[in-house]
PDB file of C-alpha atoms and ligand atoms in Angstrom:
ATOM      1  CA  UNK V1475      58.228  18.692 -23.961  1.00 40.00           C
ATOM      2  CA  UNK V1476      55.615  16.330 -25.137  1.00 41.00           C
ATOM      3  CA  UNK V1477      56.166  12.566 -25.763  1.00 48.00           C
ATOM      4  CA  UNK V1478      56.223  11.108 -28.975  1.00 48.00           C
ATOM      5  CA  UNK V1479      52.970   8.628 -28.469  1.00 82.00           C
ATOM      6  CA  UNK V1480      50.993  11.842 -27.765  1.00 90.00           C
ATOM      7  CA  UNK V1481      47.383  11.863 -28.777  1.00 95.00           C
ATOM      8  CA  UNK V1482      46.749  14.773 -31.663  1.00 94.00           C
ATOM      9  CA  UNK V1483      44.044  17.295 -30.479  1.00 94.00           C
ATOM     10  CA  UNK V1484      42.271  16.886 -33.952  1.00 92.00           C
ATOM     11  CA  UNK V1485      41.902  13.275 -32.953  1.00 94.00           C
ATOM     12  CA  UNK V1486      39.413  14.772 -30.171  1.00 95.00           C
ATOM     13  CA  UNK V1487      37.430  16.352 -32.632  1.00 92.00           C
ATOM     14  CA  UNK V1488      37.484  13.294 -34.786  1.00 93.00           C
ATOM     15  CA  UNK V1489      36.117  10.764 -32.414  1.00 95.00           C
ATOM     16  CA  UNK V1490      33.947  12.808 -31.488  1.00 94.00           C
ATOM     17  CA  UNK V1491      32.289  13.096 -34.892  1.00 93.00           C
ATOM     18  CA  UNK V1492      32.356   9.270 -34.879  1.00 95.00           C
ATOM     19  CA  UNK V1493      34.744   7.004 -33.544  1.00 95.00           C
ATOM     20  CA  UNK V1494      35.343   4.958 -36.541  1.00 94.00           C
ATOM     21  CA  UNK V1495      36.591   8.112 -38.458  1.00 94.00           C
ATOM     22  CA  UNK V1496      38.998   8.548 -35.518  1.00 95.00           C
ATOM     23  CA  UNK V1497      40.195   5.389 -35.905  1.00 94.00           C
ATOM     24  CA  UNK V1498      41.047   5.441 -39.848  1.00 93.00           C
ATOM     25  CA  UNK V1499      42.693   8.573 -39.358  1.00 93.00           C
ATOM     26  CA  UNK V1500      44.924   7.967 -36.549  1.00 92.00           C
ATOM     27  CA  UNK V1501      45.387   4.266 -36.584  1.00 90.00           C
ATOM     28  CA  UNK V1502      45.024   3.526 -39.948  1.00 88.00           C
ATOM     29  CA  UNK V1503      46.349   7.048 -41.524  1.00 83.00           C
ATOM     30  CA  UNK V1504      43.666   7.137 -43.900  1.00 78.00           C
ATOM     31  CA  UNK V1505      42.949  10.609 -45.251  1.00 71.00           C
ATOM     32  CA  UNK V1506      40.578  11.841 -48.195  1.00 66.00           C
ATOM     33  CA  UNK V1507      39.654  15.353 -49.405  1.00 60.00           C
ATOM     34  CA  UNK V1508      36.309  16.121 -49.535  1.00 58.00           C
ATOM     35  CA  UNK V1509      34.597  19.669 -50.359  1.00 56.00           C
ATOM     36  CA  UNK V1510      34.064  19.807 -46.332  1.00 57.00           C
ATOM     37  CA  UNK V1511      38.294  19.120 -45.905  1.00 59.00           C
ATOM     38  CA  UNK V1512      39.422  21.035 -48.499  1.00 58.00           C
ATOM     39  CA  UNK V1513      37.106  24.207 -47.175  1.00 59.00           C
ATOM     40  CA  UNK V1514      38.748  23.412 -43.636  1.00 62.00           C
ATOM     41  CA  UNK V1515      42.397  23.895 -45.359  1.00 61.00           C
ATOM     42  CA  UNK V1516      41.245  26.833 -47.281  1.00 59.00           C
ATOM     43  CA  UNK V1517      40.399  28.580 -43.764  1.00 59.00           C
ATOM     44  CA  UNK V1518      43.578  27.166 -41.829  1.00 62.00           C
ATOM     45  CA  UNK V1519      45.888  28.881 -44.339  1.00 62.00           C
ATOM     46  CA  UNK V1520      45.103  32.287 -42.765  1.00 63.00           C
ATOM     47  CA  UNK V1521      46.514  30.992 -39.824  1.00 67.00           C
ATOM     48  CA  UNK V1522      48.879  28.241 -40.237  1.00 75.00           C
ATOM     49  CA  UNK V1523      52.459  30.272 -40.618  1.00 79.00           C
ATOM     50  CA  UNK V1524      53.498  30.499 -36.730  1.00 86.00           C
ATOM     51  CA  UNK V1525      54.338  33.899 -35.277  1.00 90.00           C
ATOM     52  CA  UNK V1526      52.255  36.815 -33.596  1.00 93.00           C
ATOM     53  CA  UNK V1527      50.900  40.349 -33.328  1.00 94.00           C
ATOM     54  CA  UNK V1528      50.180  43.098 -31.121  1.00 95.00           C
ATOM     55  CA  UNK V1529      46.682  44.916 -31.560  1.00 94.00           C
ATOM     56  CA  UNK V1530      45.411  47.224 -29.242  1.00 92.00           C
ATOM     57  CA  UNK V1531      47.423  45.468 -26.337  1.00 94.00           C
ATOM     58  CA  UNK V1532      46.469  42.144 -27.228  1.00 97.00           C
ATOM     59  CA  UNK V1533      49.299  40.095 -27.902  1.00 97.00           C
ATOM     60  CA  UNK V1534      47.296  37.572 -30.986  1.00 96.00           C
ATOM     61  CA  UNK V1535      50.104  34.248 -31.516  1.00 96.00           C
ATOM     62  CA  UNK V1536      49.301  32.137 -34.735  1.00 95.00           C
ATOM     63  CA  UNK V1537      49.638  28.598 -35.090  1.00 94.00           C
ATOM     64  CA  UNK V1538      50.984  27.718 -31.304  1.00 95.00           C
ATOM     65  CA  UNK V1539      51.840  24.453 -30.434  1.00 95.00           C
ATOM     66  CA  UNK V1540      50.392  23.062 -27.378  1.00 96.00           C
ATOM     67  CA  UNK V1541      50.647  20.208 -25.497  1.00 95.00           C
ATOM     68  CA  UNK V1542      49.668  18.285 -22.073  1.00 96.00           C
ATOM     69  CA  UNK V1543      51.997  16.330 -20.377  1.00 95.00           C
ATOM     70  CA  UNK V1544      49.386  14.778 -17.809  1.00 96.00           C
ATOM     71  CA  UNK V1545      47.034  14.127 -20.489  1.00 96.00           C
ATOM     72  CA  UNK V1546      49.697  13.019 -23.163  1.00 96.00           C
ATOM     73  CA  UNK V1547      48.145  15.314 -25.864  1.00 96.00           C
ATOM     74  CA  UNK V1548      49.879  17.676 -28.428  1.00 96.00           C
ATOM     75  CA  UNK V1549      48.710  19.416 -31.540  1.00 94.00           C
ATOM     76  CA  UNK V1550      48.431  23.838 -32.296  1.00 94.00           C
ATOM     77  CA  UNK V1551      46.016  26.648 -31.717  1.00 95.00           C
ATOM     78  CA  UNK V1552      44.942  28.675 -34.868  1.00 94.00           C
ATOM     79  CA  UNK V1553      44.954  31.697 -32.702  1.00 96.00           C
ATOM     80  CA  UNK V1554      45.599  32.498 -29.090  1.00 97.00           C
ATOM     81  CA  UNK V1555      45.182  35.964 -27.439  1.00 97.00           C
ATOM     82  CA  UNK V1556      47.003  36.735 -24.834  1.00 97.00           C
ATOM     83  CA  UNK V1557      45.070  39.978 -23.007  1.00 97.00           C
ATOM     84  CA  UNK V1558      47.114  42.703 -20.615  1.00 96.00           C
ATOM     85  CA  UNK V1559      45.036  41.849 -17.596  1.00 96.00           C
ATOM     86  CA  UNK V1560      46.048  38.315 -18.036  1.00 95.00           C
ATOM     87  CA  UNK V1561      43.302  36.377 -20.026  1.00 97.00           C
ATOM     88  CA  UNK V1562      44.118  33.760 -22.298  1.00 98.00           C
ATOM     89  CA  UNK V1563      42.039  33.416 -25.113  1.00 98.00           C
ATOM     90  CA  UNK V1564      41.815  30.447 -28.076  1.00 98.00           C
ATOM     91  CA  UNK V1565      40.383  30.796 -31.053  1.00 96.00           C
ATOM     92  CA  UNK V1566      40.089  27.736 -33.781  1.00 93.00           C
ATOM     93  CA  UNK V1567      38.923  28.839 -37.163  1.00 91.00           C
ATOM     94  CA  UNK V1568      36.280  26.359 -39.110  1.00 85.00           C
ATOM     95  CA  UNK V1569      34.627  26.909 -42.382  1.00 77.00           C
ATOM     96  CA  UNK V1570      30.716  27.126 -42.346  1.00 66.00           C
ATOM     97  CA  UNK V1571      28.323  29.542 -40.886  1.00 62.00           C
ATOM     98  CA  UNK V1572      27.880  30.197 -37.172  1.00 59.00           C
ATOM     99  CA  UNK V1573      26.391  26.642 -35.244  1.00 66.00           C
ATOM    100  CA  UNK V1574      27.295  25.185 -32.384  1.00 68.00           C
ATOM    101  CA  UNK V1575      28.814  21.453 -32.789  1.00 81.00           C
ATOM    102  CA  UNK V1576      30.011  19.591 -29.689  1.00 86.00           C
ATOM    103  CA  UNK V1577      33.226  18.603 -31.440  1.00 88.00           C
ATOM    104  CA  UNK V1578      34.460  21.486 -32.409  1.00 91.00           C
ATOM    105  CA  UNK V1579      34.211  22.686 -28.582  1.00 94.00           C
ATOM    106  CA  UNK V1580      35.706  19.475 -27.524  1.00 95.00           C
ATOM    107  CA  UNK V1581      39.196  20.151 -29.608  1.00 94.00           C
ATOM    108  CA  UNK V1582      39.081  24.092 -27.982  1.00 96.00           C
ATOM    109  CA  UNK V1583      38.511  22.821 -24.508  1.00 97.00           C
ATOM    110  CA  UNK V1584      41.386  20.403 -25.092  1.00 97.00           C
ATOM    111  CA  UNK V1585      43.524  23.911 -25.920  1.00 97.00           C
ATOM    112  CA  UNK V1586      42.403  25.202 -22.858  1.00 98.00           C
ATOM    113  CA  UNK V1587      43.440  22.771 -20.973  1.00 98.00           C
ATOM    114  CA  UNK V1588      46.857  22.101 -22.673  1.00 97.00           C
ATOM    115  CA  UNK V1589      47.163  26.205 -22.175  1.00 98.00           C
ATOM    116  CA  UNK V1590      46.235  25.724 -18.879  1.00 98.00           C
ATOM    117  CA  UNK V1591      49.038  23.356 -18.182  1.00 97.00           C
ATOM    118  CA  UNK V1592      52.028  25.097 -20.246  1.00 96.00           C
ATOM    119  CA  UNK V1593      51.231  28.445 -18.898  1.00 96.00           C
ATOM    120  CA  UNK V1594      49.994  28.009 -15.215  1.00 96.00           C
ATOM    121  CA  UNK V1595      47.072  29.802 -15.527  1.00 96.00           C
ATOM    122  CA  UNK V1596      43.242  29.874 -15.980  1.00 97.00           C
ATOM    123  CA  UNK V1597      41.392  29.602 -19.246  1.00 98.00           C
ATOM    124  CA  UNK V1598      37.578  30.091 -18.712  1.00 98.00           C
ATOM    125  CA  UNK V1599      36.791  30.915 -22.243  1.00 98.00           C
ATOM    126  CA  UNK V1600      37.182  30.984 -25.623  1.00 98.00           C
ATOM    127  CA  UNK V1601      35.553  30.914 -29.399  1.00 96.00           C
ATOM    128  CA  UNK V1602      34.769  29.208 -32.646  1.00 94.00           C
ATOM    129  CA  UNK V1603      35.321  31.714 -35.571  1.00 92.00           C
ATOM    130  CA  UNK V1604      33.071  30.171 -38.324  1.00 88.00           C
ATOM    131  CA  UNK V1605      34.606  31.660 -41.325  1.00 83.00           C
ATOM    132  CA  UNK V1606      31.676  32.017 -43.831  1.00 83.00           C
ATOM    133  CA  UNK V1607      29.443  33.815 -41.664  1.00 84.00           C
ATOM    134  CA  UNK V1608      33.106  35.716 -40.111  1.00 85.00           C
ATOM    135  CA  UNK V1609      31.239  35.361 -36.757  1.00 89.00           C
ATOM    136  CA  UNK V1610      32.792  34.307 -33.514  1.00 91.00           C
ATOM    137  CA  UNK V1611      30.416  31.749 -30.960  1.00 92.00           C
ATOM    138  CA  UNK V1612      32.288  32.203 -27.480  1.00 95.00           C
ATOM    139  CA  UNK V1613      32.424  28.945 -26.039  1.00 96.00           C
ATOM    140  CA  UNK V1614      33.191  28.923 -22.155  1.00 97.00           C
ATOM    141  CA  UNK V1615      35.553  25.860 -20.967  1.00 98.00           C
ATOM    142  CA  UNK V1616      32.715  24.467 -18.286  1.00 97.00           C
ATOM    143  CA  UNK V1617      33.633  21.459 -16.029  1.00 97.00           C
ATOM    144  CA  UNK V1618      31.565  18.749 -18.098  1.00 97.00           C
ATOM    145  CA  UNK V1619      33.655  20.530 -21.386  1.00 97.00           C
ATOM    146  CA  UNK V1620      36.894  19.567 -19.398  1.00 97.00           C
ATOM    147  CA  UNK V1621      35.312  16.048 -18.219  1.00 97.00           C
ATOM    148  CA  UNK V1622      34.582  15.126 -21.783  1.00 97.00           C
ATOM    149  CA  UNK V1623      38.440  16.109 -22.986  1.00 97.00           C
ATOM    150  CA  UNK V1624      39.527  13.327 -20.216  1.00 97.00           C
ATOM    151  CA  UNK V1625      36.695  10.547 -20.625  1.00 97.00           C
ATOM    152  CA  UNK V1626      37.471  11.745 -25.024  1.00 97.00           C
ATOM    153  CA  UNK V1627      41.350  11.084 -24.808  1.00 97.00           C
ATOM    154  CA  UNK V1628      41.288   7.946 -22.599  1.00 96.00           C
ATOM    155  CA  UNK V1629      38.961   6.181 -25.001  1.00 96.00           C
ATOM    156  CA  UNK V1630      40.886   7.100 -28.235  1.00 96.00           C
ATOM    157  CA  UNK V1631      43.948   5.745 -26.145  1.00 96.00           C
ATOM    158  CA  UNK V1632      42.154   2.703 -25.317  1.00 95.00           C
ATOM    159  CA  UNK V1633      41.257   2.414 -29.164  1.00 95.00           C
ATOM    160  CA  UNK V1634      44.760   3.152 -30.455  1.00 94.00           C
ATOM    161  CA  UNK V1635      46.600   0.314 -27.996  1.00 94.00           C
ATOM    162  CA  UNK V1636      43.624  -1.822 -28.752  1.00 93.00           C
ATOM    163  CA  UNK V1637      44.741  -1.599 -32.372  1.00 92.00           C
ATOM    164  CA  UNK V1638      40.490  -1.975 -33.393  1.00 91.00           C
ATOM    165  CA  UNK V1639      38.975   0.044 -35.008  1.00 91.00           C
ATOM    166  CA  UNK V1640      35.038   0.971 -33.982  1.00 92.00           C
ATOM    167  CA  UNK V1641      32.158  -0.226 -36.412  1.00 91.00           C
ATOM    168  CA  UNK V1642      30.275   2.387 -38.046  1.00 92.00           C
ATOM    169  CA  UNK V1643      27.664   5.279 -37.121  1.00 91.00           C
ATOM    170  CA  UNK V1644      25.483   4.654 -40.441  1.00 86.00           C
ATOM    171  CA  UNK V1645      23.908   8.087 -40.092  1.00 91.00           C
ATOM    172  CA  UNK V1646      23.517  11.496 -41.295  1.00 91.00           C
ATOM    173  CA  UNK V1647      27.039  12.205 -40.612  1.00 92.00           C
ATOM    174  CA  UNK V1648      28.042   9.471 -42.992  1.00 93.00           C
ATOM    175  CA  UNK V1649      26.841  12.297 -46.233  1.00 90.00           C
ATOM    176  CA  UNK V1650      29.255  14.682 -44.952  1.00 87.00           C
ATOM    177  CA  UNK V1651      32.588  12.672 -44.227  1.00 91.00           C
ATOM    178  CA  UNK V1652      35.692  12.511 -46.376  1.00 89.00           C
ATOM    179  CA  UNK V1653      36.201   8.760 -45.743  1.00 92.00           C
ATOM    180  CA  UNK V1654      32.931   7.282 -46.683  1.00 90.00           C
ATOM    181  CA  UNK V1655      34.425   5.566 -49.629  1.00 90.00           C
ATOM    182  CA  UNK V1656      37.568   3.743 -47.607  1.00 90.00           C
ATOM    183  CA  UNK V1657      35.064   3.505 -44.714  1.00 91.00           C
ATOM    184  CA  UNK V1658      31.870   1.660 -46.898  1.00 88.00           C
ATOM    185  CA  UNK V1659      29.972   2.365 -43.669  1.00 87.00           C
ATOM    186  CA  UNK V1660      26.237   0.856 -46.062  1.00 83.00           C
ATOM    187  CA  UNK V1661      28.566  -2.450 -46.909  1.00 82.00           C
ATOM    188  CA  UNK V1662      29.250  -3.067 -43.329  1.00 76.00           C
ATOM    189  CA  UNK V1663      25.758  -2.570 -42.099  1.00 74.00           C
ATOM    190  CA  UNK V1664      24.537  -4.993 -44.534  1.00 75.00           C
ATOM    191  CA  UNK V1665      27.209  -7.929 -43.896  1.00 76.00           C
ATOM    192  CA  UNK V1666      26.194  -7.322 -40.068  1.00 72.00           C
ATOM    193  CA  UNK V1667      22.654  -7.643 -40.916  1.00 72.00           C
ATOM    194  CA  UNK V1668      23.255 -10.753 -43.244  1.00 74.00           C
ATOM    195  CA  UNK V1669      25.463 -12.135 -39.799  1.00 73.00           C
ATOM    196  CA  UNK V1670      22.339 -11.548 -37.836  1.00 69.00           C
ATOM    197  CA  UNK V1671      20.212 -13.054 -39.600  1.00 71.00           C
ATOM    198  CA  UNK V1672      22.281 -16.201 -40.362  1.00 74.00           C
ATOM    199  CA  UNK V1673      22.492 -16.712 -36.565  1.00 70.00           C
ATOM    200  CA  UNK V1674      18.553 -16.440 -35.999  1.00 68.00           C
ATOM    201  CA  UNK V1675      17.266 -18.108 -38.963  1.00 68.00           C
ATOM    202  CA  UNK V1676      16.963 -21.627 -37.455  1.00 65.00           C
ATOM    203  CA  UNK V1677      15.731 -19.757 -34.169  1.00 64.00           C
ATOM    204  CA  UNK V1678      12.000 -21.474 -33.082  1.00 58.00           C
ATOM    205  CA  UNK V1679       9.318 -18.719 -33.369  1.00 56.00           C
ATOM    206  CA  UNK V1680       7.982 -18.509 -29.385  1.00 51.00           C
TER     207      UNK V1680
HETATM  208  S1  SF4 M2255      31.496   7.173 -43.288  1.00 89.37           S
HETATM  209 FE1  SF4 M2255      30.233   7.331 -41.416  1.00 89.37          FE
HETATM  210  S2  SF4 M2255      30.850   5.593 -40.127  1.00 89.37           S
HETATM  211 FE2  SF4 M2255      32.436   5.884 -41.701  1.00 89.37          FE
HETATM  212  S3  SF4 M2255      33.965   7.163 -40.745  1.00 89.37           S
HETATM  213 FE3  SF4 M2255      32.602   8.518 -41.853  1.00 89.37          FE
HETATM  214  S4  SF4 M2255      31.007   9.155 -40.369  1.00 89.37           S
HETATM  215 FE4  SF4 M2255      32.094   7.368 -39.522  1.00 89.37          FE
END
């Protein structure tokens, strides 16, 4: 079973959107709604009451929990199919139209590999269903996918016994995050600036 210090596999996705908004979620447990969370919990609801189906062969389980004991990482899978001839299929449901975006791969790789682990076999593949567009973008679980789960959870680790949190991106993704008001990523900037400049203003022009 996992241990309790386990890393969440959202937390992949998070720092991988920006490492700051990792680190007021999961070591400051700051959360705000936004139109882009609330969207995400609208979707999740079709598949966040655990249990499972059987269509055309395919076994389809809801809401699984996962984990990885080597990598110390637990969390669920929105959808995993389980195919007669053996594949293993996860699917993680986001709200927007059909795009790829490296963290939302990221968090399915890390279900691959926790599936991997809990049931001893191979899982080369699997898919984003973007819920606005009801499209699926098959993602397959490469080697520098798995690489970046490792390199992903060892630096959040590193952040969360560090007890720091990272400074801010200040960039585009700034408009679309829920904790831009706890996170005053503009306020920050300018007090570094103000720091920089206090340190150079006696500086001798070359
Ligand atoms: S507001 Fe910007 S810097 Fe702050 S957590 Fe969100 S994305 Fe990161």
């Amino acid at each position: 079973m996992p241990d309790t210090d386990a890393i969440l596999l959202s937390a992949l996705q998070h720092w991988t959107y920006c490492p700051r908004q990792c680190g007021l979620i999961h070591l400051e447990q700051a959360f705000e709604d936004n139109i882009h969370t609330a969207r995400g919990q609208a979707v999740h609801h079709l598949v966040d009451t655990p249990g499972y189906e059987v269509k055309a062969g395919v076994r389809i389980e809801r809401a699984l929990p996962l984990w990885s004991d080597r990598l110390g990482l637990i969390g669920k899978a929105d959808l995993v199919e389980l195919h007669p001839d053996g594949t293993i299929f996860p699917v993680e449901f986001k709200h927007g139209r059909k795009r790829q975006k490296i963290h939302d791969d990221i968090q399915l790789a890390a279900q691959a590999v926790c599936l991997e682990e809990m049931l001893g076999r191979p899982v080369a593949r699997g898919a984003i269903y973007h819920a606005t567009s009801h499209r699926r973008r098959e993602v397959a679980i490469t080697p520098e996918l798995r690489q970046q789960v490792e390199t992903t959870t060892q630096a959040i680790r590193s952040m969360l016994s560090g007890g720091v949190l990272p400074p801010p991106v200040t960039d585009g993704r700034c408009r679309e995050c829920s904790l831009k008001d706890i996170c005053q990523p503009e306020a920050i900037a300018a007090s570094n600036r103000l720091h920089y400049e206090r340190i150079h203003l006696f500086e001798e022009e070359s």
